[in-house]
């Protein structure tokens, strides 16, 4: 686990702002740090997390980059409309992410995608290739085969027909709300990486909790070369 910074270090660390804007009629929460003239890095979180997963990474990068980390619709502090009021597809989530970036006046950015955020990032890259300066992926899927069937079959069934019962392992876990699972639609992805592999690459889904310093340094090194 990363150690909390010392009080003096906290005073020197870049401020991380928590903000909310309206995009396509919905509240979108995002974290922002760093000066806007600096190169922008957009962090797209995975399932079942939120931008909270980047709480330590953002200040670790904000001295050199303008960092934006939104909560997807249905996650964290962003709006959580019912499936009847919002089409929980990756296309719709991509549209809202693009709307947020447009609202902020960001038209050039690198992407860091993790798990559920990856298919959103891929769609942004396909729709706006000239805007993407670099892509970093952590456990980012691209195909339906990337979903482990014993877990995700129940989630897909629930996404198709929401109800009080959710079969299989996906139903487990203390504090897991049914609404948290609704954004999972039938748009799948398979593990892959756009970077060279590193010994720390096998740490998995929660790598930022155990390998923050290593990952932050790799990101800084990679972006220094990619954005040169």
XYZ file of C-alpha atoms in Angstrom:
228
model
C 0.000 0.000 0.000
C 1.362 3.462 -0.772
C 2.273 5.398 2.347
C 0.367 8.638 2.967
C 2.549 11.648 2.230
C 4.128 13.561 5.084
C 2.421 16.882 6.040
C 5.264 18.910 4.493
C 5.065 16.884 1.287
C 1.299 17.422 1.178
C 1.889 21.173 1.250
C 4.176 20.836 -1.778
C 1.975 18.408 -3.735
C -0.198 19.771 -6.573
C -3.778 20.458 -5.532
C -6.370 17.948 -6.748
C -9.736 19.555 -7.467
C -13.061 17.702 -7.269
C -15.545 19.145 -9.761
C -18.924 18.387 -11.291
C -20.321 19.563 -14.628
C -23.456 18.817 -16.609
C -22.843 16.757 -19.755
C -25.783 15.728 -21.939
C -28.114 16.568 -19.075
C -26.263 14.419 -16.506
C -23.889 15.325 -13.684
C -20.348 14.126 -14.370
C -17.874 14.213 -11.500
C -14.164 14.452 -12.228
C -10.839 15.027 -10.504
C -8.435 17.541 -11.995
C -4.878 18.560 -11.171
C -1.957 20.213 -12.909
C -1.713 23.254 -15.139
C -3.870 23.185 -18.276
C -1.025 24.350 -20.574
C 0.776 21.090 -19.705
C 0.095 17.948 -21.777
C -3.218 16.396 -20.741
C -3.547 12.843 -19.450
C -7.079 11.413 -19.129
C -7.497 8.535 -16.649
C -10.442 6.191 -17.300
C -11.202 3.898 -14.371
C -12.375 0.300 -14.347
C -15.155 -1.743 -12.766
C -16.327 -1.541 -10.022
C -14.160 1.452 -9.132
C -14.259 5.204 -9.786
C -11.743 8.005 -10.151
C -10.943 7.278 -6.490
C -8.600 4.558 -7.739
C -6.362 7.335 -9.131
C -6.305 9.415 -5.930
C -2.551 8.805 -5.413
C -1.537 8.691 -9.075
C -3.005 12.108 -9.924
C -0.761 14.163 -7.610
C 2.195 11.965 -8.551
C 1.861 13.136 -12.179
C 0.334 16.606 -11.866
C 3.653 18.424 -11.554
C 4.294 17.621 -15.214
C 0.852 16.878 -16.697
C -2.693 18.226 -16.673
C -4.563 15.213 -15.282
C -8.307 14.574 -15.690
C -10.047 11.567 -14.110
C -13.840 11.343 -14.503
C -16.310 8.997 -12.843
C -18.236 7.184 -15.568
C -22.008 7.570 -15.533
C -23.329 5.019 -13.035
C -20.141 5.075 -10.952
C -18.717 7.076 -8.060
C -20.118 10.577 -7.706
C -21.449 10.919 -11.239
C -25.153 10.612 -12.027
C -26.671 7.141 -11.757
C -29.830 7.196 -13.888
C -31.983 4.118 -14.220
C -31.482 1.835 -17.253
C -34.824 3.123 -18.516
C -33.426 6.659 -18.632
C -29.891 5.981 -19.866
C -28.550 3.389 -22.342
C -25.679 1.820 -20.408
C -23.540 1.007 -23.418
C -19.903 1.824 -24.033
C -21.053 4.030 -26.912
C -23.144 6.146 -24.540
C -20.365 6.304 -21.951
C -17.926 7.328 -24.674
C -20.257 10.103 -25.802
C -20.417 11.497 -22.267
C -16.646 11.264 -21.827
C -16.114 13.078 -25.132
C -18.690 15.645 -24.019
C -16.806 16.251 -20.786
C -13.517 16.777 -22.624
C -15.214 19.119 -25.091
C -16.751 21.070 -22.197
C -13.265 21.443 -20.679
C -11.788 22.542 -24.009
C -9.447 19.539 -24.224
C -8.736 18.439 -27.793
C -5.319 16.750 -27.375
C -4.672 14.163 -24.685
C -3.015 10.906 -23.709
C -5.173 8.098 -22.307
C -4.634 5.787 -19.339
C -7.320 3.101 -19.515
C -8.040 0.390 -16.970
C -10.465 -2.516 -17.329
C -13.951 -1.046 -17.962
C -12.415 2.251 -19.072
C -10.563 0.584 -21.939
C -13.453 0.150 -24.417
C -14.360 3.787 -23.757
C -10.797 4.795 -24.528
C -10.651 2.637 -27.672
C -13.809 4.295 -28.969
C -12.394 7.749 -28.296
C -9.243 6.778 -30.198
C -11.244 5.437 -33.151
C -13.564 8.436 -33.305
C -10.915 11.094 -32.683
C -7.533 9.626 -33.684
C -5.963 13.043 -34.186
C -6.670 13.962 -30.578
C -4.854 11.004 -29.000
C -1.187 11.552 -28.183
C -0.499 8.246 -26.385
C -2.281 5.273 -24.818
C -1.360 3.419 -21.625
C -3.426 0.376 -20.663
C -3.751 -1.562 -17.402
C -5.806 -4.748 -17.673
C -7.620 -3.175 -20.619
C -9.884 -5.504 -22.609
C -10.904 -5.258 -26.244
C -12.985 -8.384 -27.006
C -15.805 -10.381 -25.427
C -13.376 -13.278 -24.884
C -11.691 -11.075 -22.287
C -14.601 -11.603 -19.906
C -14.357 -14.642 -17.621
C -17.637 -16.464 -18.228
C -18.348 -17.846 -14.726
C -18.359 -14.297 -13.368
C -19.704 -12.173 -16.217
C -22.545 -14.399 -17.477
C -24.606 -13.346 -14.482
C -23.771 -9.675 -14.955
C -24.668 -9.788 -18.664
C -27.952 -11.525 -17.818
C -28.745 -8.814 -15.291
C -27.847 -6.062 -17.762
C -30.250 -7.606 -20.268
C -33.113 -8.021 -17.777
C -32.520 -6.202 -14.446
C -34.282 -7.827 -11.523
C -34.006 -8.580 -7.815
C -31.854 -11.703 -8.271
C -28.415 -11.886 -9.854
C -27.123 -15.458 -10.303
C -23.536 -16.611 -10.003
C -20.399 -15.147 -8.421
C -21.269 -11.631 -9.583
C -24.003 -11.516 -6.939
C -21.504 -11.808 -4.086
C -19.538 -9.210 -2.195
C -20.528 -7.096 0.792
C -21.958 -3.714 -0.042
C -22.283 -4.413 -3.757
C -25.434 -2.714 -5.005
C -27.398 -4.016 -7.962
C -27.296 -0.572 -9.551
C -23.483 -0.719 -9.601
C -23.714 -3.658 -11.973
C -26.152 -2.205 -14.490
C -23.577 -0.344 -16.593
C -22.092 -3.703 -17.637
C -23.569 -4.296 -21.098
C -22.644 -6.770 -23.791
C -19.686 -4.874 -25.193
C -16.612 -6.885 -24.391
C -12.859 -6.651 -24.309
C -9.710 -8.823 -23.931
C -6.521 -8.176 -21.970
C -3.839 -6.473 -23.982
C -1.095 -3.905 -23.645
C 0.172 -1.057 -25.800
C 3.367 -0.865 -23.749
C 6.470 -2.984 -23.338
C 5.926 -5.498 -20.558
C 7.586 -4.971 -17.212
C 8.047 -7.305 -14.208
C 5.457 -5.250 -12.351
C 2.900 -5.768 -15.141
C 1.566 -8.945 -13.538
C 0.317 -7.288 -10.368
C -3.165 -7.026 -11.817
C -6.319 -5.084 -11.208
C -5.219 -3.156 -8.128
C -1.675 -2.385 -9.225
C -1.934 1.272 -8.227
C -2.498 0.244 -4.609
C 0.738 -1.762 -4.422
C 3.016 -0.427 -7.184
C 2.161 3.272 -7.362
C 5.701 4.611 -7.457
C 6.828 2.127 -10.116
C 3.818 2.778 -12.332
C 4.050 6.548 -11.961
C 7.708 6.470 -12.974
C 6.965 4.254 -15.986
C 4.181 6.628 -17.070
C 6.450 9.648 -16.800
C 9.210 7.909 -18.756
C 6.824 6.640 -21.430
C 5.054 9.958 -21.925
C 8.339 11.865 -22.005
C 9.304 9.832 -25.073
C 5.832 9.587 -26.617
C 5.142 13.319 -26.401
C 8.609 14.480 -27.414
